[in-house]
Coordinates of C-alpha atoms and ligand atoms in Angstrom, one line a residue:
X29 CA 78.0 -15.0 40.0
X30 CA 75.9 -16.3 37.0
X31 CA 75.8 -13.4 35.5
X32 CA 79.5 -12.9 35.6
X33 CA 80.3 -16.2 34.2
X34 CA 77.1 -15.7 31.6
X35 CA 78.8 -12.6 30.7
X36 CA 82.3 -14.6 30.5
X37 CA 80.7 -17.4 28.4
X38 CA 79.3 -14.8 25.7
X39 CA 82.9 -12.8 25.5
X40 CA 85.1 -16.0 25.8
X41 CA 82.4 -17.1 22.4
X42 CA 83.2 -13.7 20.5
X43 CA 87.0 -14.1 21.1
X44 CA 87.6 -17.7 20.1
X45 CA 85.4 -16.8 16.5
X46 CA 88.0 -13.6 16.5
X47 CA 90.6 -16.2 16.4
X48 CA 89.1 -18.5 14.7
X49 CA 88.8 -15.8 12.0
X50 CA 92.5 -14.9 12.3
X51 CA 93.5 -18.5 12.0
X52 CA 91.7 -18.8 8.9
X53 CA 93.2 -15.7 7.4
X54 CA 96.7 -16.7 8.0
X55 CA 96.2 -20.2 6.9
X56 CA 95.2 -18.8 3.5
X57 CA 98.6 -16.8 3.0
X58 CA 100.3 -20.0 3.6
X59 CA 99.6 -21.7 0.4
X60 CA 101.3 -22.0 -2.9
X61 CA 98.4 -21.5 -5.5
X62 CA 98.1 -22.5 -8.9
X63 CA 96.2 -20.4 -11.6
X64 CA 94.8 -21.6 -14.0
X65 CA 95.1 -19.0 -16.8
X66 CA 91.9 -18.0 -18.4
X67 CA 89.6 -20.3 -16.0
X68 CA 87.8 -23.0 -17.4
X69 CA 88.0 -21.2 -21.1
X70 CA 91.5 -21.9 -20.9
X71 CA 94.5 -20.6 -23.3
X72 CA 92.7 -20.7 -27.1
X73 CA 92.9 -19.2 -30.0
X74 CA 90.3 -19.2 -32.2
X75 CA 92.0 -18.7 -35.8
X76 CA 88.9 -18.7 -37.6
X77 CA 87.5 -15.5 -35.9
X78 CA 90.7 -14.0 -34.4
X79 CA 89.2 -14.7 -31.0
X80 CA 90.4 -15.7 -27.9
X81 CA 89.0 -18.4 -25.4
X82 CA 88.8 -15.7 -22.6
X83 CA 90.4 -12.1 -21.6
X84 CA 93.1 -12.6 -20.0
X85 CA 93.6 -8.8 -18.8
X86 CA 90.9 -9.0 -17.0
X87 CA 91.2 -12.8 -15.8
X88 CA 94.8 -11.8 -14.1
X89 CA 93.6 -8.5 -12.9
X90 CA 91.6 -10.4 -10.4
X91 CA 94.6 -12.8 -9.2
X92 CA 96.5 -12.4 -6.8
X93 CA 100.5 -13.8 -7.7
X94 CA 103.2 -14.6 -5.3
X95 CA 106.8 -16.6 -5.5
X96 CA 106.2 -20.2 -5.9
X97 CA 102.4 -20.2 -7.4
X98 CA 102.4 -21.3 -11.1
X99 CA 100.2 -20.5 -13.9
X100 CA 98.5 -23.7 -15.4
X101 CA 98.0 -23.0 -18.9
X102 CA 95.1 -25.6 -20.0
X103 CA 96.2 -25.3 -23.8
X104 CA 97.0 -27.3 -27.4
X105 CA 99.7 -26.9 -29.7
X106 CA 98.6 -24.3 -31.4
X107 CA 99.4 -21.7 -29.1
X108 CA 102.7 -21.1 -27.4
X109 CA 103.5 -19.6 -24.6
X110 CA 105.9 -17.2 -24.1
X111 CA 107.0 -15.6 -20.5
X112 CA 109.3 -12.5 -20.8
X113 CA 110.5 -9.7 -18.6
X114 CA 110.8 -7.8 -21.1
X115 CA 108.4 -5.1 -22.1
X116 CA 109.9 -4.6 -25.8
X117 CA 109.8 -8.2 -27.1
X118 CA 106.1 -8.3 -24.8
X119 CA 104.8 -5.3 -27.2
X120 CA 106.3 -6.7 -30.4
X121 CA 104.7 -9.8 -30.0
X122 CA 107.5 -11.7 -31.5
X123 CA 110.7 -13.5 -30.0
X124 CA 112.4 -12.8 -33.2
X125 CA 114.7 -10.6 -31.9
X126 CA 113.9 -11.8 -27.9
X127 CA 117.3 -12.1 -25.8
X128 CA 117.2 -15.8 -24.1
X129 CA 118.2 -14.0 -20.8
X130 CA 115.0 -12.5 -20.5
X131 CA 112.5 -14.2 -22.4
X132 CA 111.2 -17.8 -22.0
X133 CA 109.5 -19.9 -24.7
X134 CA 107.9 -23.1 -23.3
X135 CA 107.5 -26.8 -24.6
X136 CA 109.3 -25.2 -28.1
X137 CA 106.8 -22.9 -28.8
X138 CA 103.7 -24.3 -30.9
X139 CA 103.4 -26.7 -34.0
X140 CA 100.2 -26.0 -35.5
X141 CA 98.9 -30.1 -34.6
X142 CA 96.6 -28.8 -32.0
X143 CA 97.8 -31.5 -29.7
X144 CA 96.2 -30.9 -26.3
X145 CA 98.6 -30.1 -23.4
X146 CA 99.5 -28.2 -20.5
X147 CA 101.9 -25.9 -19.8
X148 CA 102.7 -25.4 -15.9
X149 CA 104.7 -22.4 -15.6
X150 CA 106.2 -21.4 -12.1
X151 CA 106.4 -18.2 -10.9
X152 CA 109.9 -17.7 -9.7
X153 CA 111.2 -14.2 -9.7
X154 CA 109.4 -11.4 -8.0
X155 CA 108.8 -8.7 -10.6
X156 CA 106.6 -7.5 -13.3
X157 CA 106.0 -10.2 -16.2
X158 CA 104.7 -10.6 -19.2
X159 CA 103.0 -13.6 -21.1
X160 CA 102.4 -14.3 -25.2
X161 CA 101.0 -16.6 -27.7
X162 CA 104.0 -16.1 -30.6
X163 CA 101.8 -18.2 -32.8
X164 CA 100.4 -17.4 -36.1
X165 CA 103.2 -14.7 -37.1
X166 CA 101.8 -12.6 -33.9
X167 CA 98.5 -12.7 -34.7
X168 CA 97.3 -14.5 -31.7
X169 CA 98.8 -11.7 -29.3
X170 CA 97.5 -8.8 -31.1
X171 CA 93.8 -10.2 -30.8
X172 CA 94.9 -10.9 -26.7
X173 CA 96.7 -13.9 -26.4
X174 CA 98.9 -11.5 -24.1
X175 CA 98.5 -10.4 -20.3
X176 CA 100.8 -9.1 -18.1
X177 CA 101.4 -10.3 -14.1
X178 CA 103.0 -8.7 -11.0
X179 CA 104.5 -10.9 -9.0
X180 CA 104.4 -10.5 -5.3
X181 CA 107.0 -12.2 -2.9
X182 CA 104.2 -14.0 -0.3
X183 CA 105.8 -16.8 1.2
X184 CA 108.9 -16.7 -0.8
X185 CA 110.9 -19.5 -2.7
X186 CA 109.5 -23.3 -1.6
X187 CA 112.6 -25.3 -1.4
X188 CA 112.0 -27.1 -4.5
X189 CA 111.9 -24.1 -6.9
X190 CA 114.5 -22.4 -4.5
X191 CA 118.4 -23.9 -5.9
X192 CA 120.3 -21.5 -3.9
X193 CA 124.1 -21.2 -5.6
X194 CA 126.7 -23.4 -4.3
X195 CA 128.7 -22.1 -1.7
X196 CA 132.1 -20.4 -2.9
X197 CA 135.4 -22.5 -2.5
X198 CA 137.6 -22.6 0.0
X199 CA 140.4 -23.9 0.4
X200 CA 140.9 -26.8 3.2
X201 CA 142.7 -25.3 5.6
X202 CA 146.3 -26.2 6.2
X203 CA 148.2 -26.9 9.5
X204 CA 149.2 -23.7 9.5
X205 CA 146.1 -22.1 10.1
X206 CA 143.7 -24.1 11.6
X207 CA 141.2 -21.4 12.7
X208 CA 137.3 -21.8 13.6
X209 CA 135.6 -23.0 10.2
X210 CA 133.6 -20.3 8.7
X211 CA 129.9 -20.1 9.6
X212 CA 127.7 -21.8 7.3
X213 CA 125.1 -19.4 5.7
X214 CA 121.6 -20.0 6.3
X215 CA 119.3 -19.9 3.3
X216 CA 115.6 -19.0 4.5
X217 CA 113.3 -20.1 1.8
X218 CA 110.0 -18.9 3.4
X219 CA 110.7 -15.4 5.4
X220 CA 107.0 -15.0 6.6
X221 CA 106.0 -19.1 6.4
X222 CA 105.9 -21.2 9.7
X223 CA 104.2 -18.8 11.3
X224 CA 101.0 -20.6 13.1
X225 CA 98.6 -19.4 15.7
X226 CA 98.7 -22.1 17.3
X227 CA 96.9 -20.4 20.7
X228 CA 93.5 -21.8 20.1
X229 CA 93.3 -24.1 22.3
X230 CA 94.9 -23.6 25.3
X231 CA 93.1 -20.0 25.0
X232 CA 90.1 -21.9 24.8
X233 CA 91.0 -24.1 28.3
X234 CA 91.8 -20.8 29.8
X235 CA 88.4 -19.5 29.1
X236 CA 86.9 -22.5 30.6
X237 CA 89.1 -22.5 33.8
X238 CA 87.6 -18.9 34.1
X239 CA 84.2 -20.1 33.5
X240 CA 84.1 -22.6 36.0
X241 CA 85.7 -20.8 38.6
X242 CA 83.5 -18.0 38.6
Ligands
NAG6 C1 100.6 -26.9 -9.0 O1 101.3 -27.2 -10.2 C2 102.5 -27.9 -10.1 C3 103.1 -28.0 -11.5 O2 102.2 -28.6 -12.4 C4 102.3 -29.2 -9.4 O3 103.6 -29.8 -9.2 C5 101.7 -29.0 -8.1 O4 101.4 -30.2 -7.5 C6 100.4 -28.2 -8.2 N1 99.9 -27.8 -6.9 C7 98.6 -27.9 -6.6 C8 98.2 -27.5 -5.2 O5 97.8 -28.4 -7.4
NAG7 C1 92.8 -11.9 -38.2 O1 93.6 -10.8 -38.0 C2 94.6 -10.6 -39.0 C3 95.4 -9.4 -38.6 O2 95.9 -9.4 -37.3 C4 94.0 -10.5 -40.3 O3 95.0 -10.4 -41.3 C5 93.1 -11.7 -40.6 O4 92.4 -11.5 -41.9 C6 92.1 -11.8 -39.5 N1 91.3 -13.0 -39.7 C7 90.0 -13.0 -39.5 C8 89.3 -14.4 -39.8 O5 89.4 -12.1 -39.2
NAG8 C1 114.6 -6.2 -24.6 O1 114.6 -7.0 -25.8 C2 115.0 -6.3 -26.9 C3 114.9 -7.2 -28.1 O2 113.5 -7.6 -28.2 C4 116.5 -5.9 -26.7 O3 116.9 -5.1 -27.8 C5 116.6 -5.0 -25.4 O4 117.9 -4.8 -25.2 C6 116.0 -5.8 -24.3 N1 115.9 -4.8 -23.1 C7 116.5 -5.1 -22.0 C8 116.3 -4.1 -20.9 O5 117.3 -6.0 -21.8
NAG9 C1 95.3 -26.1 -35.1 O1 95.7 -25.3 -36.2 C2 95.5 -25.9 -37.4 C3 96.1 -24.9 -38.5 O2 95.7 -23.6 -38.3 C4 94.0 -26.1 -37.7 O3 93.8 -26.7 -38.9 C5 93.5 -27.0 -36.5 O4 92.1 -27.1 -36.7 C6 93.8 -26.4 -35.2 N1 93.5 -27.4 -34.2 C7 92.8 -27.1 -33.1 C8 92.5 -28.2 -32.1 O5 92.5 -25.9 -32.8

């Protein structure tokens, strides 16, 4: 009898750290994160030596991006940033000839003041993107004011960066044909969110009614 509910004890112990465990895990994935690009070097350039404050290659290569995180850029007015889906205008390192369907400039580019700011860009389309400093005639992004991000779709859409399109028109319906009203459509914002393990505990007062009656 002891030894049963010894034995009991030790594997009700290893399963509720399993869970634990898995709790954790799928509490992570149910975050929104915000990167801050670069770290705590931030988004400089240094004009002076044609160097930047950090690599940003190899700062996003070890992020991961989904829907609805946003990159902080920690930043002054002397760099601009640019966000594009497009790979030409990203490799020219110029909106010159940038289409405004595809490319972004933020807070109006840069003004040379070196005002201190910070840019909060959200991430808001699942795809390859790409992100510039335009400043100094391009100079900036050839010495690595550029990076590039994949955006993954996580959690999807929160409901505040989600603006779904109106629903079409219809007409009201006249007394001739007063039919069912159409079904409304459901938008689902977070496909994979909501889900909790929320078994812990009463797992946990199972193992104990095990324990004591054995
Ligand atoms: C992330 O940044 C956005 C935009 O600046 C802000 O609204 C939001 O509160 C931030 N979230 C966290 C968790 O810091
Ligand atoms: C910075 O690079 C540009 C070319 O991209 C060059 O014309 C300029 O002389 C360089 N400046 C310094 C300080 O190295
Ligand atoms: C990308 O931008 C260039 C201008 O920089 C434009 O000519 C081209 O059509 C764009 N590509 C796509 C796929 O829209
Ligand atoms: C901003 O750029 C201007 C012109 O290149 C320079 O004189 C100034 O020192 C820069 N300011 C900062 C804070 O980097």
């Amino acid at each position: 009898m002891a030894a049963a509910a010894t034995r009991a004890t030790a594997l009700c112990l290893i399963a509720a750290a399993l869970l634990m465990l898995i709790t954790a895990a799928a509490a992570a994935s149910d975050t929104y994160t915000n990167h801050t690009v670069g770290g705590d070097a931030g988004w400089f350039f240094d004009s002076t030596t044609n160097k930047t404050s950090a690599d940003y290659n190899a700062w996003s290569a070890k992020q991961t991006f989904n829907l609805g995180d946003y990159l902080i850029f920690n930043t002054n007015t002397n760099q601009s940033v640019i966000q594009t889906y497009n790979k030409t205008t990203f490799a020219s390192c110029s909106i010159d000839d940038s289409l405004d369907t595809d490319t972004f400039v933020y807070d109006s580019g840069s003004d040379g003041l070196g005002n201190p700011t910070v840019v909060s860009v959200p991430l808001t389309i699942a795809s390859t993107q790409y992100y510039f400093s335009a400043a100094g005639d391009g100079i900036h992004c050839r010495h690595g004011m550029a990076f590039t991000i994949k955006v993954a779709t996580g959690l999807g859409l929160p409901p505040n960066l989600n603006q779904p399109p109106p629903p079409p028109y219809a007409p009201p319906p006249g007394p001739a044909d007063e039919g069912p009203l159409p079904p409304v459509p459901v938008v689902t914002t977070r496909p994979n969110g909501g889900v909790r393990t929320g078994g812990g505990s009463s797992f946990l007062w199972l193992c104990l009614v095990v324990i004591v009656l054995l």
